Coordinates of C-alpha atoms and ligand atoms in Angstrom, one line a residue:
X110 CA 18.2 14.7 22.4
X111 CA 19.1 18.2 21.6
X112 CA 18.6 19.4 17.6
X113 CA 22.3 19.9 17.1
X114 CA 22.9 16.5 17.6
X115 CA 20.2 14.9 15.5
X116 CA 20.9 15.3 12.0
X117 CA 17.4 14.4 10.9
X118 CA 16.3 16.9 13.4
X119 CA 17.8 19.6 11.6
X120 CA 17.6 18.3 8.3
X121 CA 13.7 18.5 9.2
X122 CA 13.7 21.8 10.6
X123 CA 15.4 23.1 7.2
X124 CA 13.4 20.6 5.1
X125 CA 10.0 22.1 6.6
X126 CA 11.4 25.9 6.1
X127 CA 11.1 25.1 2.7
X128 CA 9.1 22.2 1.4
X129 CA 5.3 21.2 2.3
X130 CA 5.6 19.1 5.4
X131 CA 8.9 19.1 4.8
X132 CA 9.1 16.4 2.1
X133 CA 8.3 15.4 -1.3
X134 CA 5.7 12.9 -0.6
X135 CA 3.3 12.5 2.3
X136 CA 4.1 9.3 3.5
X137 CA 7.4 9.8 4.1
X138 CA 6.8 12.8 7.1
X139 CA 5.8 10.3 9.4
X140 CA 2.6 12.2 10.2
X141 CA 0.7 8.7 11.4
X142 CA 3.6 7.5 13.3
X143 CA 4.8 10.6 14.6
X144 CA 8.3 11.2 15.6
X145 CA 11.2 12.5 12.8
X146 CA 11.8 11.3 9.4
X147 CA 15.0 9.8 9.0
X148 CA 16.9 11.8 6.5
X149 CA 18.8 8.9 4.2
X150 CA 22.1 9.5 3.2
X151 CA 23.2 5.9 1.9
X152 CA 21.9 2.6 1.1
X153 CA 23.8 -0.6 0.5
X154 CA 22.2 -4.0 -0.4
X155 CA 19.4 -4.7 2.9
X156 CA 20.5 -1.2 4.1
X157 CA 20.2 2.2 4.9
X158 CA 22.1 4.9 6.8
X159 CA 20.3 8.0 7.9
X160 CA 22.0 10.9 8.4
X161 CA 23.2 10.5 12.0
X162 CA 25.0 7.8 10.5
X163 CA 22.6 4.7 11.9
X164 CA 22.4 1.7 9.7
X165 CA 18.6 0.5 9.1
X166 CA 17.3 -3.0 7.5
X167 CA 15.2 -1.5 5.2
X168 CA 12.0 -3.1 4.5
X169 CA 10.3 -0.2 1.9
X170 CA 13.1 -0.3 -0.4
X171 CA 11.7 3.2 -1.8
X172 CA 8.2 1.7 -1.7
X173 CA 8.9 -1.3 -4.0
X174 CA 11.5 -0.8 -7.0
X175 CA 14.6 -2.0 -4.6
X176 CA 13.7 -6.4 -5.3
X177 CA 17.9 -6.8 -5.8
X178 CA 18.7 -4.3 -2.9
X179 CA 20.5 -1.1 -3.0
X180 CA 23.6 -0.7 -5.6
X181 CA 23.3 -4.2 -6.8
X182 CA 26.5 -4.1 -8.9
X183 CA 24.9 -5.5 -12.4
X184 CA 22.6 -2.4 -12.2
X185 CA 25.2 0.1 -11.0
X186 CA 27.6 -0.7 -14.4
X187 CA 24.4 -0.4 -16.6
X188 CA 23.4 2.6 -15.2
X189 CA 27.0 4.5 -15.1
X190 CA 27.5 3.2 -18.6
X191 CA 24.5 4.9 -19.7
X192 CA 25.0 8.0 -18.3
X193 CA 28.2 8.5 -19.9
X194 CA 26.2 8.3 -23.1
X195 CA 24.0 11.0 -22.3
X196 CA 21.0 11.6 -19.8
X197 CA 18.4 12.1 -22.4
X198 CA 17.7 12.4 -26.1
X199 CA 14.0 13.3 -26.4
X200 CA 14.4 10.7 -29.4
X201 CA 13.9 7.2 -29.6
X202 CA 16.5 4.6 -28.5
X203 CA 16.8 1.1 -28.7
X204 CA 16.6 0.1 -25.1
X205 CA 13.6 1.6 -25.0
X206 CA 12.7 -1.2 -27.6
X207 CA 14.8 -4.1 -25.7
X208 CA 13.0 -3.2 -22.2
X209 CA 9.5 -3.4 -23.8
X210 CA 10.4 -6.9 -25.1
X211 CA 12.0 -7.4 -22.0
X212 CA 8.3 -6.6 -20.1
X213 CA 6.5 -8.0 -22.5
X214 CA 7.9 -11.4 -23.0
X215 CA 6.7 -12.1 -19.1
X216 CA 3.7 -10.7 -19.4
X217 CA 2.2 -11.6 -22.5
X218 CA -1.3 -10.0 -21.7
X219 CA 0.3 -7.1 -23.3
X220 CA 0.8 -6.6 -27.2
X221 CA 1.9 -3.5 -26.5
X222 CA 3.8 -1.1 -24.4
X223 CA 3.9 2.9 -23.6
X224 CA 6.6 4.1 -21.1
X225 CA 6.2 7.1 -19.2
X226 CA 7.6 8.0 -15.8
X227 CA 5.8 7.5 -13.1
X228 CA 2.6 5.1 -11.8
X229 CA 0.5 7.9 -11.8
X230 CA 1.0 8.8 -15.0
X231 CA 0.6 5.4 -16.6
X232 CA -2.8 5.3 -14.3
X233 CA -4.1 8.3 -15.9
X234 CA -2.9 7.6 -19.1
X235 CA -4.6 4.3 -18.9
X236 CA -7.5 5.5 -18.3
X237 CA -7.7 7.9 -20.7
X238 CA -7.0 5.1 -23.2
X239 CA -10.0 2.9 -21.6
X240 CA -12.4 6.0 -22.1
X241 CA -11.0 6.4 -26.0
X242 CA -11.3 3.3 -26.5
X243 CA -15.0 2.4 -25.3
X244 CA -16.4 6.1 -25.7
X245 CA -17.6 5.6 -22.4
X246 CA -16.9 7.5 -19.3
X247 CA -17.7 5.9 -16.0
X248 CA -15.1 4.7 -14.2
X249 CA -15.0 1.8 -11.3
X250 CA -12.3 2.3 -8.5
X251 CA -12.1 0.4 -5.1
X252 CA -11.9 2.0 -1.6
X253 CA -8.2 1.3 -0.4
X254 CA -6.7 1.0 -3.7
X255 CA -4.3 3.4 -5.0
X256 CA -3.8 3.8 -8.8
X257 CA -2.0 7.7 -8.3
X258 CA -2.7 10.8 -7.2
X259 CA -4.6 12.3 -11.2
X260 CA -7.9 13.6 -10.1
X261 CA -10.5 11.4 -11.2
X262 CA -9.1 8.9 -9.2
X263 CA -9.1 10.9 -5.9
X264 CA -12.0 9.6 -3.8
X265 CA -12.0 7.9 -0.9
X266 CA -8.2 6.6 -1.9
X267 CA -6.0 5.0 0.3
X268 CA -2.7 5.5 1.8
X269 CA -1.2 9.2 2.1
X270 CA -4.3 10.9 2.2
X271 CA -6.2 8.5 4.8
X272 CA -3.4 9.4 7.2
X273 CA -4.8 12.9 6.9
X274 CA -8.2 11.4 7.5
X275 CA -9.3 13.2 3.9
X276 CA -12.0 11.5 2.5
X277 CA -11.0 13.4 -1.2
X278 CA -8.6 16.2 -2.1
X279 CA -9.1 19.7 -1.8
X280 CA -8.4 21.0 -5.7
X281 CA -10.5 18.6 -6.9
X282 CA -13.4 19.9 -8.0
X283 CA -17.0 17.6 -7.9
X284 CA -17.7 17.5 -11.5
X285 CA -14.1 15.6 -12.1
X286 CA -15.0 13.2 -10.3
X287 CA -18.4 12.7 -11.0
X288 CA -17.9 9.5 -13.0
X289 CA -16.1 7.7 -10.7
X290 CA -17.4 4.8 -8.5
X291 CA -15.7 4.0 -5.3
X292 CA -16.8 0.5 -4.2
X293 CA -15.8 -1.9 -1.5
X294 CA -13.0 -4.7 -2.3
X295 CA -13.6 -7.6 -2.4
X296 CA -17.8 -7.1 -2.4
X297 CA -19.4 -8.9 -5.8
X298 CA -22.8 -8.6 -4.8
X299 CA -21.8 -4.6 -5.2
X300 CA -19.8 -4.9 -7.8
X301 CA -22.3 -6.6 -9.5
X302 CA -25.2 -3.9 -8.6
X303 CA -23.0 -1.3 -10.1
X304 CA -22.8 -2.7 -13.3
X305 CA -26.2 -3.7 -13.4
X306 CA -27.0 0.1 -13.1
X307 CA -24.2 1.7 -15.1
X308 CA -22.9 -1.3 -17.3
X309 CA -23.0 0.5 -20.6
X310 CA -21.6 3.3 -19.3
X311 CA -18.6 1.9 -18.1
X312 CA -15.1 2.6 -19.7
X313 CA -13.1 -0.1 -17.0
X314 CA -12.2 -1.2 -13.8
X315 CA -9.2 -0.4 -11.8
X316 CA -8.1 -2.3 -9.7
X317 CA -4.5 -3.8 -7.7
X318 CA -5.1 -7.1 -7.6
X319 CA -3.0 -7.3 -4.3
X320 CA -4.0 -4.2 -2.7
X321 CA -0.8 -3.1 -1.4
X322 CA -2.0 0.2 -0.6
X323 CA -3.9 -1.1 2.3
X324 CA -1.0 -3.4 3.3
X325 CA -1.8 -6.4 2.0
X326 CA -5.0 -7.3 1.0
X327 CA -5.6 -9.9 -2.0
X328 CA -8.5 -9.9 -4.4
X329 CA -10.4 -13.3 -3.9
X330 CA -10.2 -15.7 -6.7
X331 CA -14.1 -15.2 -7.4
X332 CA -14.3 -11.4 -7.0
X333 CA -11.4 -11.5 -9.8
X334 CA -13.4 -14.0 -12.2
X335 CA -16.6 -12.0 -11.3
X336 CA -14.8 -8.5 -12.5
X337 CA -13.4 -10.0 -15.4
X338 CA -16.5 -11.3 -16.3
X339 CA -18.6 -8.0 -15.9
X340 CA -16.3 -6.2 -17.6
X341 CA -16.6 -8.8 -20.9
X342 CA -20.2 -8.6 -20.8
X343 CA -20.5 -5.0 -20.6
X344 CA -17.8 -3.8 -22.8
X345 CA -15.6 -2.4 -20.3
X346 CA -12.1 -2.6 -19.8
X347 CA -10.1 -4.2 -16.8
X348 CA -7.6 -2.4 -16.1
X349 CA -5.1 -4.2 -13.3
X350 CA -2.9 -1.9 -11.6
X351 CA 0.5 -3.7 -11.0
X352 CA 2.6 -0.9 -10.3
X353 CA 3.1 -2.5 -6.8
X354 CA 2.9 -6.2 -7.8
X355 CA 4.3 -6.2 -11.4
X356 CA 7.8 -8.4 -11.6
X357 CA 7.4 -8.1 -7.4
X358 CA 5.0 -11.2 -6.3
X359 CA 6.0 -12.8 -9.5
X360 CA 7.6 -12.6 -12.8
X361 CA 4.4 -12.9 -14.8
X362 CA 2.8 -10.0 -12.3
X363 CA 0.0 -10.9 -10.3
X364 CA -2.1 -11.0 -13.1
X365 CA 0.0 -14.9 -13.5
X366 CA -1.1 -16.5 -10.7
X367 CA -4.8 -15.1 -11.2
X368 CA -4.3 -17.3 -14.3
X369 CA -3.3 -19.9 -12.4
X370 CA -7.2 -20.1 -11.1
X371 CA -8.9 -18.6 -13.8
X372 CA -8.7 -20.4 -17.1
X373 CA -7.8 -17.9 -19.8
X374 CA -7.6 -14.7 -16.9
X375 CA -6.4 -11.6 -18.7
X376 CA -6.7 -8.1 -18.3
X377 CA -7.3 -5.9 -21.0
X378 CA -5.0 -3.2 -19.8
X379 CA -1.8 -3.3 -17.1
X380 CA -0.1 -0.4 -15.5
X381 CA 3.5 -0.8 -14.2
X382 CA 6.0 0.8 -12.3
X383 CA 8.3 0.3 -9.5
X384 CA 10.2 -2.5 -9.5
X385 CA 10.2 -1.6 -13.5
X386 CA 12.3 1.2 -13.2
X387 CA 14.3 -0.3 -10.8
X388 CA 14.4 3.1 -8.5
X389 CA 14.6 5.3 -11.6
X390 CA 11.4 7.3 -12.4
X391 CA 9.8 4.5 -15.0
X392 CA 6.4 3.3 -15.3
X393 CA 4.4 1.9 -18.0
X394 CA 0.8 0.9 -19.3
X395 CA 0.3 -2.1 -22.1
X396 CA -2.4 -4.4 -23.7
X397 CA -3.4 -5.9 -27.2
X398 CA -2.7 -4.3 -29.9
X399 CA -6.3 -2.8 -31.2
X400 CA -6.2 -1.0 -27.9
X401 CA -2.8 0.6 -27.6
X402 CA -2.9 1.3 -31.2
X403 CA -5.7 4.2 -30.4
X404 CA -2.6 6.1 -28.7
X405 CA -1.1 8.9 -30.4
X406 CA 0.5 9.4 -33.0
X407 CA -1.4 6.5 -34.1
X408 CA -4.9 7.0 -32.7
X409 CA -6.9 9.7 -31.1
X410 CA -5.9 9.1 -27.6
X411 CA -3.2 11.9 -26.7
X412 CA -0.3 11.0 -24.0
X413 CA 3.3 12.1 -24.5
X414 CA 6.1 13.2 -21.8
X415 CA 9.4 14.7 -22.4
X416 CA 11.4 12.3 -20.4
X417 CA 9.3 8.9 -21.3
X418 CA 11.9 5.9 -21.7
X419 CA 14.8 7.9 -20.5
X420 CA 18.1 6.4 -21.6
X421 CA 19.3 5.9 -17.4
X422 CA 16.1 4.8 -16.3
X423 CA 15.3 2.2 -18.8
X424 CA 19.1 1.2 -18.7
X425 CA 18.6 0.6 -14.6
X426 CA 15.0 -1.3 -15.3
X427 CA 16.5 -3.7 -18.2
X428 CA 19.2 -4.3 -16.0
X429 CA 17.0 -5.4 -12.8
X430 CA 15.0 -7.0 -15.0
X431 CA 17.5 -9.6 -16.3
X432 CA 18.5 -9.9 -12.9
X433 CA 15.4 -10.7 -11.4
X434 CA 14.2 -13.1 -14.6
X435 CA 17.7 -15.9 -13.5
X436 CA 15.8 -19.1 -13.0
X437 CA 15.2 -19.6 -9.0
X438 CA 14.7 -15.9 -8.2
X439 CA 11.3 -16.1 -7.1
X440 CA 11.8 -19.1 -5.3
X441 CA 14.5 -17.5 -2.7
X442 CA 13.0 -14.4 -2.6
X443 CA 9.2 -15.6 -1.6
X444 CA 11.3 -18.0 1.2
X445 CA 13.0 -15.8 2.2
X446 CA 9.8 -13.2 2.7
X447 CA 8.1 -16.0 4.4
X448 CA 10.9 -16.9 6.8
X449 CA 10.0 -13.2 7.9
X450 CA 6.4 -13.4 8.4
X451 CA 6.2 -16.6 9.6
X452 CA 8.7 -15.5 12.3
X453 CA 7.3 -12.0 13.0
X454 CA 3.7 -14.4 13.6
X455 CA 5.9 -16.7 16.0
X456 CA 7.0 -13.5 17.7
X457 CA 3.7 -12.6 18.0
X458 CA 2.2 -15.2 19.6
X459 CA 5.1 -15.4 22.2
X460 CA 4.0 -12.2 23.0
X461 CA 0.2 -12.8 23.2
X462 CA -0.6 -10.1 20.5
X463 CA -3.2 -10.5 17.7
X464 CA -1.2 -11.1 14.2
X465 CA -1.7 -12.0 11.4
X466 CA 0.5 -11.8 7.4
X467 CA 0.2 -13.0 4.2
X468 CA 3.1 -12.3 1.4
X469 CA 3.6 -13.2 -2.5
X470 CA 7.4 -13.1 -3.9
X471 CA 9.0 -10.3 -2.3
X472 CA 5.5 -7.9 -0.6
X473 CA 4.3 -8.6 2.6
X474 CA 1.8 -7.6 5.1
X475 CA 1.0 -7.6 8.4
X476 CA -2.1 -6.8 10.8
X477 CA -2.1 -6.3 14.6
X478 CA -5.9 -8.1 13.9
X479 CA -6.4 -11.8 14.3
X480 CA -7.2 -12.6 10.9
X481 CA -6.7 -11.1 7.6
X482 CA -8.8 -8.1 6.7
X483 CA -11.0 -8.6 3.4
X484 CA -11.5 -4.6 2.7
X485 CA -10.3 -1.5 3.7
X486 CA -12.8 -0.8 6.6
X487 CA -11.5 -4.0 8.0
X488 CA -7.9 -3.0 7.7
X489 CA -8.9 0.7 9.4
X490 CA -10.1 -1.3 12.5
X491 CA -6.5 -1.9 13.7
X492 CA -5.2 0.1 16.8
X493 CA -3.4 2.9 15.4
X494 CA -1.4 3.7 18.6
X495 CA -0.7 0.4 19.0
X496 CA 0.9 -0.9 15.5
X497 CA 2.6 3.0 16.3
X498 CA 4.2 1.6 19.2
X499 CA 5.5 -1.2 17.0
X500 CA 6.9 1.3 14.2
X501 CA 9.3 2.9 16.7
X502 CA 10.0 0.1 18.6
X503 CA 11.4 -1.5 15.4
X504 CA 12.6 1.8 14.1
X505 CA 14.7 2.5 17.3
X506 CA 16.3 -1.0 16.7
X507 CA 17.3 -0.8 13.8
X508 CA 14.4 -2.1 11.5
X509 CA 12.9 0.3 9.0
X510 CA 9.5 -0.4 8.0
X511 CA 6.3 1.1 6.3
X512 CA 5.4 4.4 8.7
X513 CA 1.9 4.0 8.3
X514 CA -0.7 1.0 9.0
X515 CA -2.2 0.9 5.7
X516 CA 0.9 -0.1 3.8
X517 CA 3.1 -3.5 2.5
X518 CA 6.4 -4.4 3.3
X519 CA 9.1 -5.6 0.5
X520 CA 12.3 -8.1 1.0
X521 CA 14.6 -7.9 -1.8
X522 CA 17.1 -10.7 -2.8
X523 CA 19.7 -8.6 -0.9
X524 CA 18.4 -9.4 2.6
X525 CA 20.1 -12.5 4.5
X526 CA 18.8 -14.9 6.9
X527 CA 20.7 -13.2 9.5
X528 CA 19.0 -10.0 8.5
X529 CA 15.3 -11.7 9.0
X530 CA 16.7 -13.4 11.9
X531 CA 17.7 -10.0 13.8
X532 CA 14.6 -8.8 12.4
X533 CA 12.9 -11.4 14.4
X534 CA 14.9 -11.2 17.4
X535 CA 14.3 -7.3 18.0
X536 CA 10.3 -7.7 17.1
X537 CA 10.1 -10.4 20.0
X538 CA 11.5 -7.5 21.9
X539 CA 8.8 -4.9 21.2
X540 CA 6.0 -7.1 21.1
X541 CA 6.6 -8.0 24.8
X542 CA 6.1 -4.4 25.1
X543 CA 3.3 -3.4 23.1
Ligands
PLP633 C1 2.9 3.5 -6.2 C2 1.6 3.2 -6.9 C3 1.1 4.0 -7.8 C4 1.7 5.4 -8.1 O1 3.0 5.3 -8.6 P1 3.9 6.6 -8.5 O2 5.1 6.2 -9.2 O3 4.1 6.8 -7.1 O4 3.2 7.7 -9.2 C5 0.0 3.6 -8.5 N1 -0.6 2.4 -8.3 C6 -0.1 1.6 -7.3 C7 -0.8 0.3 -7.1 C8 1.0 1.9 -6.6 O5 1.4 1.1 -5.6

């Protein structure tokens, strides 16, 4: 393949002249995976067509936001319409209002709302607010989770930066991030010794309570209760990070079907983004009322941002959320995520490779490991090469998934059976030849 025929190639090559790595996130230079970034030009319910013109089933859908596919038609009108009514105000407006009664009337462990525009963001604002609110300063992070890239939160995360093999960030400097505890997933006992030596120190706990950021690794019902019930006894905030899972593994967030298992399960804070903004730069942070209420203008706790509840963006999130809240959504969607795991396994197995998946509504995960990993160590003993192997075998048929090990996969209501089914088809292909 020469570079003038490979668009991507020399869209790279140009990209790179130019831009870090040329692109604007890590993740997305296929540094773990090797080989070129596909440069996308277009995308179209399930698909996406890079800029050699080859059409992809897209199984990132930009890492989440896309649940009703690309250019779903509902969304499309709402956003033109509000774009010919201006791009942004820098003034309140009253979808701003509708879309926080919108969020909130699903996920009634928040009073109230703040929008800003990205996940990081409402991380960092969240946990600014859990440190005005409590006076405290410690905070209580888990390796493998990712809640952003602000710098308190930069040790030991996941994703982007363990492709780099960085245990922390350069820029960051040791006393910023002195007060943050990194502990495993998924480990009470630890959990437990933490708090035991630091309780009344402790503004909150972070956490994703589907760790998505190491593909797809679920909090266990009892580390959940236990955390919940720490945080209670020592006056410290949980703060659940559903930036990932919010209004993707279900309409009441993740945070529902912990209630499911936990009788009165609540956290005191939630962070959203994603699927929120519906691929417009939107996130959010909420809880009760005596909480949110310590935010400026009201309280001491500062946060503000130019473009916060931007007239297109909340306009594209209220119209994917309406979408996505139609009675039955859920059902197809999760089914139709299933139908995709359960036949990736089958392919598997055919093949005489270790596999194994688990998925929730529309995020799902996969290991080249025979069972499902419990923490990040666990999920880092997979063969990089050989779930590498897999990427491009996929990739050169057609099949776009996460370029990295460490990540989930998302089905929107845009992908058919036939799509999962050619999925399928092309994966019993590769894995004969991993
Ligand atoms: C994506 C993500 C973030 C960061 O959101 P950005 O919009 O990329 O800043 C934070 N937390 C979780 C769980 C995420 O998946």
């Amino acid at each position: 393949m020469t570079h003038s025929t490979d668009s991507n190639q020399t869209l790279f090559e140009r990209a790179k002249a130019l831009i870090p790595g040329g692109v604007n996130s890590p993740v997305r230079a296929f540094r773990a995976v090797g080989g070129t970034p596909r440069f996308i030009q277009r995308a179209q319910g399930a698909y996406m067509w890079d800029a050699n013109g080859r059409r992809y089933i897209d199984y990132i859908g930009s890492w989440g936001p896309m649940i009703l596919g690309h250019g779903h038609p509902a969304v499309l009108e709402a956003v033109q319409k509000a774009a010919l009514e201006g791009f942004s105000f820098g003034a309140p407006t009253e979808r701003e209002v509708e879309l926080a009664e919108e969020i909130i009337r699903h996920v009634p462990s928040m009073e109230m709302i703040r929008l800003v525009s990205s996940g990081t963001e409402a991380g960092m604002s969240a946990i600014r607010l859990a440190r005005g609110a409590t006076g405290r300063a410690k905070i209580i992070k888990f390796n493998g989770c990712y809640h952003g890239h602000a710098d308190s939160l930069l040790v030991k995360a996941g994703s982007g930066l363990a492709t780099f093999g960085h245990a922390t960030s350069a820029g960051v400097p040791p006393e910023v991030v002195q007060h943050t505890l990194v502990l495993e997933y998924n480990d009470v006992a630890q959990l437990e010794e933490a708090f035991a030596l630091h309780g009344k120190d402790v503004a909150c706990v972070i956490m994703e309570p589907i760790a998505g950021n190491m593909n797809f690794v679920r909090a266990g019902v009892p580390f959940m209760r236990r955390a919940r019930e720490l945080c209670t006894q020592h006056g410290a905030l949980l703060v659940i990070d559903e930036v990932m899972t919010g209004f993707r593994v279900a309409l009441g967030g993740a945070q529902s079907l912990y209630a499911q298992q936990i009788p009165g399960f609540r956290p005191d804070l939630t962070v959203l983004g994603k699927v929120i903004g519906g691929g417009m730069p939107l996130a959010a942070f909420g809880g009760p009322r005596a909480i949110m209420e310590q935010l400026a203008p009201l309280g001491p706790v500062y946060q503000a941002g130019t473009l916060s509840g931007n007239p297109v963006a909340t306009a594209c999130g209220l119209a994917t959320l309406r979408e996505i809240a139609r009675p039955g959504f859920y059902e197809a969607l999760a089914a139709r995520t299933r139908a995709l795991t359960d036949g990736l396994t089958g392919a598997a197995q055919a093949a005489g490779v270790d596999f194994c998946a688990d998925s929730e509504g529309g995020m799902f995960g996969f290991f080249l490991l025979p069972r499902l990993p419990q923490n990040y160590p666990e999920v880092l003993t997979t063969d990089g090469a050989r779930f590498n192997r897999l990427f491009h075998g996929l990739l050169d048929g057609g099949v776009y998934i996460a370029p990295a090990l460490y990540e989930a996969g998302f089905v929107s209501a845009a992908h058919s059976a036939q799509d999962v089914a050619d999925t399928v088809a092309l994966a019993r292909e590769v894995f004969g030849k991993l």
